[in-house]
């Protein structure tokens, strides 16, 4: 009845179920904002390597600090933050003022298998 069509595949984890619930209950006449952000630049990003679970670079840390400042300036300190369990995402979130950071393995990137750690060259 809201004019929004949504299809959901196999829901493999709590986050996907919560996401589907959130989207199904979004009403077009109310303002709902969803913030999405990528993690800061990681060591593997810097080296053009696939996958991995590396820490942030100095650029990545600067990005994470700016993201934290954005959260503070826009009064986003009480919203829940969902992140994967990868080092780079946890390190990015460590610079946010939010206390409600929830980590979910199902938000990790797709396993690169035997290509993990290789370059794109």
XYZ file of N, CA and C in Angstrom:
363
model
N 0.811 -1.203 0.000
C 0.000 0.000 0.000
C 0.852 1.263 0.000
N 2.131 1.147 0.303
C 2.986 2.327 0.351
C 3.571 2.653 -1.010
N 3.379 1.800 -1.986
C 3.932 2.040 -3.304
C 5.379 1.613 -3.438
N 5.910 0.941 -2.445
C 7.295 0.483 -2.480
C 7.295 -1.025 -2.648
N 8.016 -1.497 -3.655
C 8.154 -2.935 -3.850
C 9.504 -3.375 -3.325
N 9.522 -4.466 -2.588
C 10.779 -4.968 -2.051
C 10.803 -6.478 -2.160
N 11.948 -7.010 -2.552
C 12.131 -8.449 -2.597
C 13.320 -8.794 -1.723
N 13.195 -9.840 -0.946
C 14.265 -10.248 -0.048
C 14.597 -11.693 -0.319
N 15.886 -11.962 -0.480
C 16.353 -13.316 -0.687
C 16.515 -14.004 0.654
N 17.361 -14.987 0.677
C 17.646 -15.740 1.896
C 18.278 -14.816 2.934
N 17.629 -14.635 4.072
C 18.164 -13.779 5.132
C 19.044 -14.627 6.031
N 20.361 -14.423 5.924
C 21.317 -15.304 6.579
C 21.751 -14.856 7.966
N 21.396 -13.645 8.380
C 21.828 -13.215 9.697
C 20.897 -12.152 10.250
N 21.118 -11.817 11.495
C 20.303 -10.841 12.190
C 20.302 -9.497 11.485
N 21.448 -9.047 11.011
C 21.527 -7.732 10.362
C 20.645 -7.695 9.130
N 20.691 -8.743 8.328
C 19.860 -8.760 7.133
C 18.383 -8.743 7.516
N 18.012 -9.476 8.557
C 16.625 -9.469 9.015
C 16.242 -8.088 9.525
N 17.132 -7.447 10.305
C 16.863 -6.099 10.805
C 16.762 -5.113 9.656
N 17.625 -5.264 8.658
C 17.603 -4.368 7.502
C 16.297 -4.518 6.740
N 15.883 -5.756 6.518
C 14.616 -5.997 5.820
C 13.453 -5.417 6.619
N 13.447 -5.609 7.929
C 12.393 -5.053 8.786
C 12.379 -3.533 8.686
N 13.564 -2.909 8.753
C 13.680 -1.454 8.657
C 13.087 -0.964 7.339
N 13.487 -1.587 6.224
C 13.010 -1.148 4.911
C 11.523 -1.393 4.727
N 11.023 -2.505 5.244
C 9.594 -2.802 5.116
C 8.736 -1.828 5.914
N 9.294 -1.249 6.968
C 8.526 -0.343 7.812
C 8.821 1.131 7.542
N 9.550 1.407 6.479
C 9.800 2.791 6.082
C 8.579 3.304 5.345
N 8.110 4.453 5.756
C 6.924 5.047 5.146
C 7.337 6.244 4.304
N 6.779 6.364 3.095
C 7.183 7.463 2.213
C 6.830 8.853 2.756
N 5.887 8.958 3.653
C 5.482 10.266 4.173
C 6.277 10.691 5.412
N 7.196 9.853 5.865
C 8.034 10.228 7.006
C 9.487 10.287 6.560
N 10.230 11.152 7.206
C 11.644 11.294 6.855
C 12.454 10.223 7.579
N 13.138 9.411 6.812
C 14.007 8.386 7.363
C 15.366 8.521 6.677
N 16.401 8.631 7.460
C 17.741 8.784 6.911
C 18.578 7.577 7.293
N 19.244 7.024 6.316
C 20.146 5.901 6.518
C 21.523 6.354 6.054
N 22.502 6.309 6.933
C 23.861 6.718 6.603
C 24.694 5.482 6.286
N 25.394 5.527 5.175
C 26.285 4.441 4.781
C 27.688 5.009 4.611
N 28.669 4.290 5.082
C 30.049 4.735 4.930
C 30.942 3.523 4.729
N 31.947 3.716 3.946
C 32.974 2.699 3.776
C 34.013 2.911 4.876
N 34.770 1.902 5.186
C 35.855 2.045 6.156
C 36.924 2.968 5.595
N 37.797 3.455 6.471
C 38.936 4.248 6.015
C 39.895 3.377 5.209
N 40.785 4.021 4.483
C 41.756 3.293 3.662
C 42.574 2.321 4.516
N 42.661 1.084 4.053
C 43.424 0.067 4.784
C 44.786 -0.147 4.126
N 45.652 -0.865 4.824
C 46.973 -1.199 4.264
C 46.819 -1.962 2.947
N 45.877 -2.898 2.901
C 45.658 -3.656 1.672
C 45.155 -2.743 0.557
N 44.295 -1.755 0.874
C 43.860 -0.792 -0.146
C 45.067 -0.058 -0.719
N 45.941 0.383 0.171
C 47.124 1.143 -0.213
C 48.036 0.335 -1.144
N 48.107 -0.959 -0.901
C 48.966 -1.842 -1.697
C 48.227 -2.478 -2.877
N 46.956 -2.089 -3.084
C 46.112 -2.644 -4.154
C 45.981 -4.158 -4.038
N 45.862 -4.642 -2.793
C 45.699 -6.074 -2.563
C 44.229 -6.404 -2.339
N 43.866 -7.615 -2.677
C 42.490 -8.100 -2.548
C 42.266 -8.648 -1.150
N 41.102 -8.316 -0.582
C 40.682 -8.898 0.697
C 41.553 -8.497 1.863
N 41.903 -9.489 2.657
C 42.755 -9.264 3.822
C 42.008 -8.665 4.997
N 42.697 -8.598 6.112
C 42.128 -8.029 7.330
C 43.179 -7.107 7.942
N 43.486 -6.041 7.232
C 44.564 -5.150 7.648
C 44.040 -3.916 8.376
N 44.939 -3.238 9.038
C 44.615 -2.014 9.764
C 44.531 -0.832 8.810
N 44.124 0.309 9.356
C 44.019 1.530 8.573
C 45.393 2.155 8.337
N 45.506 2.873 7.225
C 46.690 3.692 6.946
C 46.490 5.042 7.642
N 47.467 5.912 7.545
C 47.325 7.268 8.091
C 46.153 7.985 7.422
N 45.999 7.797 6.098
C 44.853 8.385 5.388
C 43.542 7.826 5.931
N 43.522 6.532 6.202
C 42.329 5.881 6.739
C 41.969 6.409 8.121
N 42.971 6.648 8.933
C 42.740 7.195 10.276
C 42.203 8.617 10.166
N 42.758 9.417 9.246
C 42.255 10.786 9.041
C 40.792 10.759 8.622
N 40.464 9.832 7.698
C 39.068 9.685 7.262
C 38.170 9.324 8.443
N 38.594 8.368 9.251
C 37.789 7.920 10.394
C 37.562 9.069 11.380
N 38.578 9.876 11.603
C 38.438 11.027 12.508
C 37.475 12.059 11.933
N 37.538 12.286 10.623
C 36.603 13.215 9.977
C 35.176 12.678 10.033
N 35.042 11.375 9.883
C 33.716 10.755 9.986
C 33.165 10.944 11.396
N 34.019 10.751 12.404
C 33.609 10.977 13.789
C 33.183 12.415 14.018
N 33.908 13.356 13.431
C 33.563 14.777 13.551
C 32.213 15.052 12.887
N 31.971 14.433 11.723
C 30.682 14.565 11.047
C 29.546 14.082 11.949
N 29.758 12.941 12.599
C 28.749 12.403 13.514
C 28.465 13.398 14.639
N 29.509 13.951 15.213
C 29.350 14.914 16.306
C 28.643 16.180 15.841
N 29.071 16.747 14.727
C 28.502 17.993 14.215
C 27.036 17.851 13.820
N 26.628 16.639 13.466
C 25.254 16.401 13.037
C 24.422 15.689 14.098
N 24.938 15.676 15.332
C 24.228 15.091 16.466
C 23.797 13.640 16.188
N 24.718 12.857 15.676
C 24.448 11.453 15.354
C 25.113 10.522 16.367
N 25.253 10.988 17.585
C 26.003 10.222 18.583
C 25.188 9.115 19.236
N 23.872 9.120 19.057
C 23.037 8.096 19.694
C 22.501 7.051 18.723
N 22.818 7.180 17.449
C 22.291 6.207 16.488
C 23.120 4.928 16.525
N 22.488 3.782 16.277
C 23.269 2.540 16.240
C 24.154 2.500 15.001
N 25.317 1.905 15.140
C 26.260 1.738 14.036
C 26.475 0.247 13.850
N 26.270 -0.226 12.629
C 26.505 -1.631 12.312
C 27.798 -1.726 11.528
N 28.646 -2.662 11.899
C 29.922 -2.840 11.222
C 30.272 -4.321 11.134
N 31.214 -4.630 10.268
C 31.704 -6.007 10.184
C 32.675 -6.247 11.336
N 33.286 -7.411 11.344
C 34.263 -7.718 12.396
C 35.698 -7.590 11.880
N 35.853 -6.921 10.741
C 37.177 -6.716 10.156
C 37.907 -5.599 10.906
N 39.237 -5.731 11.006
C 40.057 -4.736 11.731
C 39.815 -3.320 11.233
N 39.781 -3.153 9.919
C 39.659 -1.808 9.342
C 38.323 -1.148 9.681
N 37.253 -1.934 9.775
C 35.957 -1.341 10.111
C 35.872 -1.041 11.609
N 36.411 -1.928 12.417
C 36.413 -1.697 13.868
C 37.266 -0.476 14.189
N 38.418 -0.362 13.513
C 39.289 0.785 13.738
C 38.620 2.081 13.270
N 37.895 2.031 12.155
C 37.156 3.211 11.703
C 36.116 3.610 12.744
N 35.382 2.642 13.256
C 34.343 2.923 14.259
C 34.915 3.418 15.585
N 36.159 3.098 15.859
C 36.755 3.528 17.124
C 36.889 5.049 17.200
N 36.777 5.716 16.083
C 36.871 7.177 16.045
C 35.492 7.842 16.054
N 34.443 7.050 16.154
C 33.085 7.594 16.221
C 32.698 7.833 17.676
N 31.867 8.835 17.932
C 31.438 9.102 19.300
C 30.355 8.143 19.783
N 29.866 7.288 18.917
C 28.753 6.393 19.234
C 29.173 5.257 20.158
N 28.333 4.985 21.132
C 28.570 3.871 22.051
C 27.871 2.602 21.579
N 26.871 2.751 20.706
C 26.075 1.618 20.250
C 26.606 1.091 18.920
N 27.818 0.504 18.945
C 28.416 -0.094 17.753
C 28.209 -1.602 17.831
N 27.539 -2.139 16.818
C 27.226 -3.564 16.787
C 28.010 -4.220 15.658
N 28.761 -5.258 15.992
C 29.600 -5.956 15.009
C 28.921 -7.243 14.551
N 28.917 -7.427 13.222
C 28.287 -8.605 12.642
C 29.214 -9.228 11.598
N 29.483 -10.501 11.748
C 30.336 -11.220 10.797
C 29.731 -11.221 9.398
N 28.420 -11.260 9.313
C 27.780 -11.329 7.993
C 27.957 -10.043 7.189
N 28.492 -8.985 7.804
C 28.803 -7.762 7.057
C 30.222 -7.774 6.501
N 31.002 -8.806 6.826
C 32.343 -8.929 6.245
C 32.217 -9.030 4.729
N 33.283 -8.654 4.043
C 33.249 -8.763 2.585
C 33.239 -10.228 2.168
N 32.929 -10.459 0.934
C 32.932 -11.818 0.391
C 34.354 -12.366 0.449
N 34.498 -13.599 0.864
C 35.814 -14.242 0.968
C 36.445 -14.334 -0.419
N 37.644 -13.796 -0.551
C 38.336 -13.798 -1.839
C 39.020 -15.140 -2.130
N 38.945 -16.071 -1.184
C 39.522 -17.399 -1.394
C 41.005 -17.356 -1.668
N 41.445 -18.089 -2.664
C 42.892 -18.159 -2.941
C 43.436 -16.859 -3.530
N 42.565 -15.923 -3.871
C 43.009 -14.607 -4.377
C 43.284 -13.629 -3.237
N 42.923 -14.008 -2.013
C 43.119 -13.138 -0.865
C 44.597 -12.776 -0.727
N 44.883 -11.494 -0.635
C 46.252 -11.038 -0.475
C 46.986 -10.785 -1.778
N 46.397 -11.209 -2.921
C 47.024 -10.946 -4.209
C 46.717 -9.513 -4.637
N 47.472 -9.012 -5.597
C 47.191 -7.681 -6.131
C 46.264 -7.814 -7.334
N 45.774 -6.671 -7.807
C 44.893 -6.666 -8.987
C 45.690 -6.749 -10.285
N 46.995 -6.729 -10.210
C 47.862 -6.750 -11.398
C 47.949 -8.138 -11.981
